[in-house]
């Protein structure tokens, strides 16, 4: 009878050993997936950093365009004042001044259009980076809190 119990215990031990091997394989698989997810997150973080640098450069460009528009507006104002004083003396000069004003207005509109497009691109990139950051944090949370999440929900999660 002891031999039978010993053989039964050996079979149980063999089954437990097999189960442990399966768990070990599953753990290795999960560790591999975890490593892949971390590499993916790191790649996304690097891309986000590169995008942030690009956004900073574009922000600088927008600021430069705004300063340039302000300078053009100041130059236009000064030129209008100068033209107003000279137009009283000569009617032909008035026509020339109007053409100059039109060209300056067209240039200013072009700069404002470029500024508006740059701002739209800047805002869309910020929105995309914000969304990617939220996704990255979700992945990090799931990876690092796997044991906590598993104990909170079903054991099969």
Coordinates of N, CA, C and O in Angstrom, one line a residue:
X1 N 0.8 -1.2 0.0 CA 0.0 0.0 0.0 C 0.9 1.3 0.0 O 0.5 2.3 -0.6
X2 N 1.9 1.3 0.7 CA 2.9 2.4 0.8 C 3.5 2.6 -0.6 O 3.7 3.7 -1.0
X3 N 3.7 1.5 -1.3 CA 4.3 1.6 -2.7 C 3.3 2.3 -3.6 O 3.7 3.2 -4.4
X4 N 2.1 2.0 -3.4 CA 1.0 2.6 -4.3 C 0.9 4.1 -4.0 O 0.8 4.9 -4.8
X5 N 1.0 4.4 -2.7 CA 0.9 5.8 -2.3 C 2.1 6.6 -2.8 O 2.1 7.7 -3.3
X6 N 3.3 5.9 -2.7 CA 4.5 6.5 -3.2 C 4.4 6.7 -4.7 O 4.8 7.8 -5.2
X7 N 3.9 5.7 -5.4 CA 3.8 5.9 -6.9 C 2.8 7.0 -7.2 O 3.0 7.8 -8.2
X8 N 1.7 7.1 -6.4 CA 0.7 8.2 -6.6 C 1.3 9.5 -6.4 O 1.1 10.5 -7.1
X9 N 2.1 9.6 -5.3 CA 2.8 10.8 -5.0 C 3.8 11.2 -6.1 O 4.0 12.4 -6.5
X10 N 4.5 10.2 -6.7 CA 5.4 10.5 -7.8 C 4.7 11.0 -9.0 O 5.2 11.9 -9.7
X11 N 3.6 10.4 -9.3 CA 2.8 10.9 -10.4 C 2.3 12.3 -10.2 O 2.4 13.2 -11.1
X12 N 1.9 12.6 -9.0 CA 1.4 14.0 -8.7 C 2.6 14.9 -8.8 O 2.5 16.0 -9.3
X13 N 3.8 14.5 -8.3 CA 5.0 15.3 -8.4 C 5.4 15.5 -9.9 O 5.7 16.7 -10.3
X14 N 5.2 14.5 -10.7 CA 5.6 14.7 -12.1 C 4.6 15.6 -12.8 O 5.0 16.5 -13.6
X15 N 3.3 15.6 -12.4 CA 2.3 16.5 -13.0 C 2.6 17.9 -12.5 O 2.5 18.9 -13.3
X16 N 3.0 18.1 -11.2 CA 3.3 19.4 -10.7 C 4.6 19.9 -11.4 O 4.6 21.1 -11.8
X17 N 5.5 19.0 -11.7 CA 6.7 19.4 -12.4 C 6.4 19.9 -13.8 O 6.9 20.9 -14.3
X18 N 5.5 19.2 -14.5 CA 5.1 19.5 -15.8 C 4.4 20.9 -15.8 O 4.6 21.7 -16.7
X19 N 3.5 21.1 -14.8 CA 2.8 22.3 -14.7 C 3.8 23.5 -14.4 O 3.6 24.6 -15.0
X20 N 4.8 23.2 -13.6 CA 5.8 24.2 -13.4 C 6.5 24.6 -14.6 O 6.8 25.8 -14.9
X21 N 6.9 23.6 -15.5 CA 7.5 23.8 -16.7 C 6.7 24.7 -17.6 O 7.1 25.7 -18.3
X22 N 5.4 24.4 -17.7 CA 4.4 25.2 -18.5 C 4.4 26.6 -18.0 O 4.4 27.6 -18.8
X23 N 4.3 26.8 -16.7 CA 4.3 28.1 -16.1 C 5.6 28.9 -16.4 O 5.5 30.1 -16.7
X24 N 6.7 28.2 -16.4 CA 8.0 28.8 -16.7 C 8.0 29.2 -18.1 O 8.4 30.4 -18.4
X25 N 7.5 28.4 -19.1 CA 7.5 28.8 -20.5 C 6.5 30.0 -20.7 O 6.9 30.9 -21.4
X26 N 5.4 30.0 -20.0 CA 4.5 31.1 -20.1 C 5.1 32.4 -19.6 O 5.0 33.4 -20.2
X27 N 5.8 32.3 -18.5 CA 6.5 33.4 -17.9 C 7.6 33.9 -18.9 O 7.7 35.2 -19.1
X28 N 8.3 33.1 -19.5 CA 9.3 33.5 -20.4 C 8.7 34.2 -21.6 O 9.2 35.2 -22.1
X29 N 7.6 33.7 -22.1 CA 6.8 34.3 -23.2 C 6.3 35.7 -22.8 O 6.5 36.6 -23.6
X30 N 5.8 35.8 -21.6 CA 5.3 37.1 -21.1 C 6.5 38.1 -21.0 O 6.4 39.3 -21.3
X31 N 7.6 37.6 -20.5 CA 8.8 38.5 -20.4 C 9.2 38.9 -21.7 O 9.6 40.1 -21.9
X32 N 9.2 38.1 -22.7 CA 9.6 38.5 -24.1 C 8.6 39.5 -24.6 O 9.1 40.5 -25.2
X33 N 7.3 39.3 -24.4 CA 6.3 40.3 -24.9 C 6.5 41.6 -24.1 O 6.4 42.7 -24.7
X34 N 6.8 41.5 -22.8 CA 7.0 42.7 -22.1 C 8.2 43.5 -22.6 O 8.2 44.7 -22.8
X35 N 9.3 42.8 -22.9 CA 10.5 43.4 -23.5 C 10.2 44.1 -24.8 O 10.6 45.2 -25.1
X36 N 9.4 43.4 -25.7 CA 9.0 44.0 -26.9 C 8.2 45.2 -26.7 O 8.4 46.2 -27.4
X37 N 7.3 45.2 -25.8 CA 6.4 46.4 -25.5 C 7.3 47.6 -25.0 O 7.1 48.7 -25.4
X38 N 8.2 47.3 -24.2 CA 9.1 48.3 -23.6 C 9.9 48.9 -24.8 O 10.1 50.1 -24.9
X39 N 10.5 48.1 -25.7 CA 11.2 48.6 -26.8 C 10.3 49.4 -27.7 O 10.7 50.5 -28.2
X40 N 9.0 49.0 -27.9 CA 8.1 49.8 -28.7 C 7.8 51.1 -28.0 O 7.8 52.2 -28.7
X41 N 7.6 51.1 -26.7 CA 7.4 52.4 -26.0 C 8.6 53.3 -26.1 O 8.5 54.5 -26.3
X42 N 9.8 52.7 -26.0 CA 11.0 53.5 -26.1 C 11.1 54.1 -27.5 O 11.5 55.3 -27.6
X43 N 10.8 53.4 -28.5 CA 10.8 53.9 -29.8 C 9.8 55.0 -30.0 O 10.1 56.1 -30.6
X44 N 8.6 54.9 -29.4 CA 7.6 55.9 -29.5 C 8.1 57.2 -28.7 O 7.9 58.3 -29.2
X45 N 8.7 57.0 -27.6 CA 9.2 58.1 -26.8 C 10.3 58.8 -27.6 O 10.3 60.1 -27.6
X46 N 11.1 58.1 -28.3 CA 12.2 58.8 -29.1 C 11.5 59.6 -30.2 O 11.9 60.7 -30.5
X47 N 10.5 59.0 -30.9 CA 9.8 59.7 -31.9 C 9.1 60.9 -31.4 O 9.1 62.0 -32.0
X48 N 8.5 60.8 -30.2 CA 7.9 62.0 -29.6 C 8.9 63.1 -29.3 O 8.7 64.2 -29.5
X49 N 10.1 62.7 -28.8 CA 11.1 63.7 -28.5 C 11.5 64.4 -29.8 O 11.7 65.6 -29.8
X50 N 11.7 63.6 -30.9 CA 12.0 64.2 -32.2 C 10.9 65.1 -32.6 O 11.2 66.2 -33.1
X51 N 9.7 64.7 -32.5 CA 8.6 65.6 -32.9 C 8.5 66.8 -32.0 O 8.2 67.9 -32.5
X52 N 8.9 66.7 -30.7 CA 8.9 67.9 -29.9 C 9.9 68.8 -30.3 O 9.7 70.1 -30.3
X53 N 11.1 68.3 -30.7 CA 12.2 69.2 -31.2 C 11.7 69.9 -32.5 O 11.9 71.1 -32.7
X54 N 11.0 69.1 -33.4 CA 10.5 69.7 -34.6 C 9.5 70.8 -34.3 O 9.5 71.9 -34.9
X55 N 8.6 70.5 -33.3 CA 7.6 71.5 -32.9 C 8.3 72.8 -32.3 O 7.8 73.9 -32.6
X56 N 9.3 72.6 -31.6 CA 10.0 73.8 -31.0 C 10.6 74.6 -32.2 O 10.5 75.8 -32.1
X57 N 11.2 73.9 -33.2 CA 11.7 74.6 -34.3 C 10.6 75.4 -35.0 O 10.8 76.5 -35.4
X58 N 9.4 74.7 -35.2 CA 8.3 75.4 -35.9 C 7.8 76.5 -35.1 O 7.4 77.6 -35.6
X59 N 7.8 76.4 -33.7 CA 7.3 77.4 -32.9 C 8.2 78.6 -33.0 O 7.8 79.8 -33.1
X60 N 9.5 78.4 -33.1 CA 10.5 79.4 -33.3 C 10.2 80.1 -34.6 O 10.3 81.4 -34.7
X61 N 10.0 79.3 -35.7 CA 9.7 79.9 -37.0 C 8.4 80.7 -36.9 O 8.4 81.8 -37.5
X62 N 7.4 80.3 -36.2 CA 6.2 81.0 -36.1 C 6.5 82.4 -35.4 O 6.0 83.4 -35.9
X63 N 7.3 82.3 -34.4 CA 7.6 83.5 -33.7 C 8.4 84.5 -34.6 O 8.1 85.7 -34.6
X64 N 9.3 84.0 -35.4 CA 10.0 84.8 -36.3 C 9.1 85.4 -37.3 O 9.2 86.6 -37.7
X65 N 8.1 84.6 -37.8 CA 7.1 85.2 -38.8 C 6.3 86.3 -38.2 O 6.0 87.3 -38.8
X66 N 5.9 86.1 -36.9 CA 5.1 87.1 -36.2 C 5.9 88.4 -36.1 O 5.3 89.5 -36.3
X67 N 7.2 88.3 -35.8 CA 8.0 89.5 -35.7 C 8.2 90.1 -37.0 O 8.1 91.4 -37.2
X68 N 8.3 89.3 -38.1 CA 8.5 89.8 -39.4 C 7.2 90.6 -39.8 O 7.3 91.6 -40.4
X69 N 6.0 90.0 -39.5 CA 4.8 90.6 -39.8 C 4.7 92.0 -39.1 O 4.2 93.0 -39.6
X70 N 5.1 92.0 -37.8 CA 5.0 93.2 -37.0 C 5.9 94.3 -37.6 O 5.6 95.4 -37.8
X71 N 7.1 93.8 -38.1 CA 8.0 94.8 -38.8 C 7.4 95.3 -40.1 O 7.6 96.5 -40.4
X72 N 6.8 94.4 -40.8 CA 6.2 94.8 -42.1 C 5.0 95.8 -41.8 O 4.9 96.8 -42.5
X73 N 4.2 95.5 -40.7 CA 3.2 96.5 -40.4 C 3.7 97.8 -40.0 O 3.2 98.9 -40.4
X74 N 4.8 97.8 -39.2 CA 5.4 99.1 -38.8 C 6.0 99.8 -40.0 O 5.8 101.0 -40.2
X75 N 6.6 99.1 -40.9 CA 7.2 99.7 -42.1 C 6.0 100.2 -43.0 O 6.1 101.3 -43.6
X76 N 4.9 99.5 -43.1 CA 3.8 99.9 -43.8 C 3.2 101.2 -43.3 O 2.8 102.1 -44.0
X77 N 3.1 101.2 -41.9 CA 2.6 102.4 -41.3 C 3.4 103.6 -41.5 O 3.0 104.7 -41.9
X78 N 4.8 103.4 -41.4 CA 5.7 104.5 -41.7 C 5.6 105.0 -43.1 O 5.6 106.2 -43.4
X79 N 5.5 104.0 -44.0 CA 5.4 104.3 -45.4 C 4.1 105.1 -45.8 O 4.1 106.0 -46.6
X80 N 3.1 104.6 -45.1 CA 1.8 105.3 -45.4 C 1.9 106.8 -44.9 O 1.4 107.7 -45.5
X81 N 2.5 107.0 -43.7 CA 2.6 108.3 -43.2 C 3.5 109.2 -44.1 O 3.1 110.3 -44.4
X82 N 4.6 108.6 -44.6 CA 5.4 109.3 -45.5 C 4.7 109.6 -46.9 O 4.8 110.7 -47.4
X83 N 3.9 108.6 -47.3 CA 3.2 108.8 -48.6 C 2.1 109.8 -48.4 O 1.9 110.6 -49.4
X84 N 1.4 109.8 -47.3 CA 0.4 110.8 -47.1 C 0.9 112.3 -47.1 O 0.3 113.2 -47.7
X85 N 2.1 112.5 -46.6 CA 2.7 113.8 -46.6 C 3.1 114.2 -48.0 O 3.0 115.4 -48.4
X86 N 3.6 113.2 -48.8 CA 4.0 113.5 -50.2 C 2.9 113.6 -51.2 O 3.0 114.3 -52.2
X87 N 1.8 112.9 -50.9 CA 0.7 112.9 -51.9 C 0.0 114.3 -52.0 O -0.6 114.6 -53.0
X88 N 0.1 115.1 -50.9 CA -0.4 116.4 -51.0 C 0.3 117.2 -52.1 O -0.3 118.1 -52.6
X89 N 1.5 116.9 -52.3 CA 2.3 117.7 -53.3 C 2.1 117.2 -54.7 O 2.1 118.0 -55.6
X90 N 1.9 115.9 -54.9 CA 1.9 115.4 -56.3 C 0.9 114.3 -56.4 O 1.0 113.3 -55.7
X91 N 0.0 114.4 -57.3 CA -1.1 113.4 -57.5 C -0.5 112.1 -58.1 O -1.0 111.0 -57.7
X92 N 0.5 112.2 -59.0 CA 1.1 111.0 -59.5 C 1.8 110.2 -58.4 O 1.8 108.9 -58.5
X93 N 2.4 110.8 -57.5 CA 3.0 110.1 -56.4 C 2.0 109.3 -55.6 O 2.3 108.3 -55.1
X94 N 0.8 109.9 -55.5 CA -0.3 109.2 -54.8 C -0.6 107.8 -55.5 O -0.8 106.8 -54.8
X95 N -0.6 107.8 -56.8 CA -0.9 106.5 -57.5 C 0.2 105.5 -57.2 O 0.0 104.3 -57.0
X96 N 1.5 106.0 -57.2 CA 2.6 105.1 -56.9 C 2.5 104.6 -55.5 O 2.8 103.4 -55.2
X97 N 2.1 105.4 -54.6 CA 2.0 105.0 -53.2 C 0.9 103.9 -53.0 O 1.1 103.0 -52.2
X98 N -0.2 104.1 -53.7 CA -1.3 103.1 -53.6 C -0.8 101.7 -54.1 O -1.2 100.7 -53.5
X99 N 0.0 101.7 -55.2 CA 0.5 100.4 -55.7 C 1.5 99.8 -54.6 O 1.4 98.6 -54.4
X100 N 2.3 100.6 -54.0 CA 3.2 100.1 -53.0 C 2.4 99.6 -51.8 O 2.7 98.5 -51.3
X101 N 1.4 100.2 -51.4 CA 0.5 99.8 -50.3 C -0.1 98.4 -50.7 O -0.2 97.5 -49.9
X102 N -0.6 98.3 -51.9 CA -1.2 97.1 -52.4 C -0.2 95.9 -52.3 O -0.5 94.8 -51.8
X103 N 1.0 96.2 -52.8 CA 2.0 95.1 -52.8 C 2.4 94.7 -51.3 O 2.5 93.6 -51.0
X104 N 2.5 95.7 -50.5 CA 2.8 95.4 -49.1 C 1.6 94.7 -48.4 O 1.8 93.8 -47.6
X105 N 0.4 95.1 -48.7 CA -0.8 94.4 -48.2 C -0.8 92.9 -48.6 O -1.1 92.0 -47.9
X106 N -0.5 92.7 -49.9 CA -0.4 91.3 -50.5 C 0.6 90.5 -49.8 O 0.4 89.4 -49.4
X107 N 1.8 91.1 -49.6 CA 2.9 90.5 -48.9 C 2.5 90.1 -47.4 O 2.7 89.0 -46.9
X108 N 1.8 91.1 -46.8 CA 1.4 90.8 -45.4 C 0.3 89.7 -45.4 O 0.4 88.9 -44.5
X109 N -0.6 89.7 -46.3 CA -1.6 88.6 -46.3 C -0.9 87.2 -46.5 O -1.3 86.2 -45.9
X110 N 0.1 87.2 -47.4 CA 0.8 85.9 -47.7 C 1.5 85.5 -46.4 O 1.5 84.3 -46.0
X111 N 2.1 86.4 -45.7 CA 2.8 86.1 -44.4 C 1.8 85.6 -43.4 O 2.0 84.7 -42.6
X112 N 0.6 86.2 -43.3 CA -0.4 85.8 -42.4 C -1.0 84.4 -42.7 O -1.2 83.6 -41.8
X113 N -1.1 84.1 -44.0 CA -1.5 82.8 -44.4 C -0.5 81.8 -44.0 O -0.9 80.7 -43.5
X114 N 0.8 82.1 -44.2 CA 1.8 81.1 -43.8 C 1.8 80.9 -42.3 O 2.0 79.8 -41.8
X115 N 1.6 82.0 -41.6 CA 1.6 81.9 -40.1 C 0.4 81.0 -39.7 O 0.5 80.2 -38.8
X116 N -0.8 81.2 -40.3 CA -1.9 80.4 -39.9 C -1.7 79.0 -40.2 O -2.1 78.1 -39.4
X117 N -1.1 78.6 -41.3 CA -0.8 77.2 -41.7 C 0.2 76.6 -40.7 O 0.0 75.5 -40.3
X118 N 1.2 77.4 -40.4 CA 2.2 76.9 -39.4 C 1.5 76.7 -38.0 O 1.8 75.7 -37.4
X119 N 0.6 77.5 -37.6 CA 0.0 77.3 -36.3 C -0.9 76.1 -36.4 O -1.0 75.3 -35.4
X120 N -1.6 75.9 -37.5 CA -2.5 74.7 -37.6 C -1.6 73.4 -37.5 O -2.0 72.4 -36.8
X121 N -0.5 73.4 -38.3 CA 0.4 72.2 -38.2 C 0.9 72.0 -36.8 O 1.0 70.9 -36.3
X122 N 1.3 73.1 -36.1 CA 1.8 73.0 -34.8 C 0.8 72.4 -33.8 O 1.1 71.5 -33.1
X123 N -0.5 72.9 -33.9 CA -1.5 72.4 -33.0 C -1.9 71.0 -33.3 O -2.1 70.2 -32.4
X124 N -1.9 70.6 -34.6 CA -2.2 69.2 -34.9 C -1.1 68.2 -34.4 O -1.3 67.1 -33.9
X125 N 0.2 68.7 -34.5 CA 1.3 67.8 -34.0 C 1.2 67.7 -32.5 O 1.4 66.7 -31.9
X126 N 0.9 68.8 -31.8 CA 0.7 68.8 -30.3 C -0.4 67.8 -30.0 O -0.2 67.0 -29.1
X127 N -1.5 67.8 -30.7 CA -2.6 66.9 -30.4 C -2.2 65.5 -30.6 O -2.5 64.6 -29.8
X128 N -1.4 65.2 -31.7 CA -1.0 63.8 -32.0 C 0.0 63.3 -31.0 O -0.1 62.2 -30.5
X129 N 0.9 64.2 -30.5 CA 1.9 63.8 -29.5 C 1.1 63.5 -28.2 O 1.4 62.6 -27.5
X130 N 0.2 64.4 -27.9 CA -0.6 64.2 -26.7 C -1.3 62.8 -26.7 O -1.3 62.1 -25.7
X131 N -1.9 62.5 -27.8 CA -2.6 61.2 -28.0 C -1.6 60.0 -27.9 O -1.9 59.0 -27.2
X132 N -0.4 60.2 -28.5 CA 0.6 59.1 -28.4 C 1.1 58.9 -26.9 O 1.3 57.8 -26.5
X133 N 1.3 60.1 -26.3 CA 1.7 60.0 -24.9 C 0.7 59.2 -24.0 O 1.0 58.4 -23.2
X134 N -0.6 59.5 -24.3 CA -1.6 58.8 -23.5 C -1.6 57.3 -23.8 O -1.7 56.5 -22.9
X135 N -1.4 56.9 -25.0 CA -1.3 55.5 -25.4 C -0.1 54.9 -24.7 O -0.1 53.8 -24.2
X136 N 1.0 55.6 -24.7 CA 2.3 55.0 -24.1 C 2.1 54.8 -22.7 O 2.5 53.8 -22.1
X137 N 1.4 55.7 -22.0 CA 1.2 55.5 -20.5 C 0.3 54.4 -20.3 O 0.5 53.6 -19.3
X138 N -0.7 54.1 -21.1 CA -1.6 52.9 -20.9 C -0.7 51.7 -21.0 O -0.8 50.8 -20.2
X139 N 0.1 51.6 -22.0 CA 1.0 50.4 -22.2 C 1.9 50.2 -21.0 O 2.1 49.1 -20.5
X140 N 2.5 51.3 -20.5 CA 3.4 51.2 -19.4 C 2.6 50.7 -18.2 O 3.1 49.8 -17.4
X141 N 1.4 51.2 -18.0 CA 0.6 50.8 -16.8 C 0.3 49.4 -16.9 O 0.4 48.6 -15.9
X142 N -0.1 48.9 -18.0 CA -0.4 47.5 -18.1 C 0.8 46.6 -17.9 O 0.7 45.6 -17.3
X143 N 2.0 47.0 -18.4 CA 3.2 46.2 -18.3 C 3.6 46.2 -16.8 O 4.0 45.1 -16.3
X144 N 3.7 47.3 -16.2 CA 4.3 47.4 -14.9 C 3.3 46.9 -13.8 O 3.7 46.7 -12.7
X145 N 2.0 46.9 -14.0 CA 1.1 46.6 -13.0 C 0.4 45.3 -13.3 O -0.7 45.1 -12.9
X146 N 1.0 44.4 -14.1 CA 0.3 43.2 -14.5 C -0.1 42.4 -13.3 O -1.3 41.9 -13.3
X147 N 0.7 42.2 -12.4 CA 0.4 41.4 -11.2 C -0.8 42.0 -10.4 O -1.7 41.3 -10.0
X148 N -0.7 43.3 -10.3 CA -1.8 44.0 -9.5 C -3.1 43.9 -10.3 O -4.2 43.6 -9.7
X149 N -3.1 44.2 -11.6 CA -4.3 44.1 -12.4 C -4.8 42.6 -12.4 O -6.0 42.4 -12.3
X150 N -3.9 41.7 -12.4 CA -4.4 40.3 -12.5 C -5.1 39.9 -11.2 O -6.1 39.2 -11.2
X151 N -4.6 40.4 -10.0 CA -5.2 40.0 -8.8 C -6.5 40.8 -8.6 O -7.4 40.3 -7.9
X152 N -6.7 41.9 -9.2 CA -7.9 42.7 -9.1 C -9.0 42.1 -9.9 O -10.2 42.1 -9.5
X153 N -8.7 41.5 -11.1 CA -9.7 41.0 -11.9 C -9.7 39.5 -11.9 O -9.2 38.9 -10.9
X154 N -10.2 38.8 -12.9 CA -10.2 37.4 -12.9 C -8.8 36.8 -13.0 O -7.9 37.4 -13.5
X155 N -8.6 35.6 -12.5 CA -7.3 35.0 -12.6 C -6.9 34.7 -14.0 O -5.8 34.3 -14.3
X156 N -7.8 34.7 -15.0 CA -7.5 34.4 -16.4 C -7.2 35.6 -17.2 O -7.0 35.6 -18.4
X157 N -7.2 36.8 -16.6 CA -7.0 38.1 -17.3 C -5.6 38.1 -17.8 O -4.6 37.8 -17.3

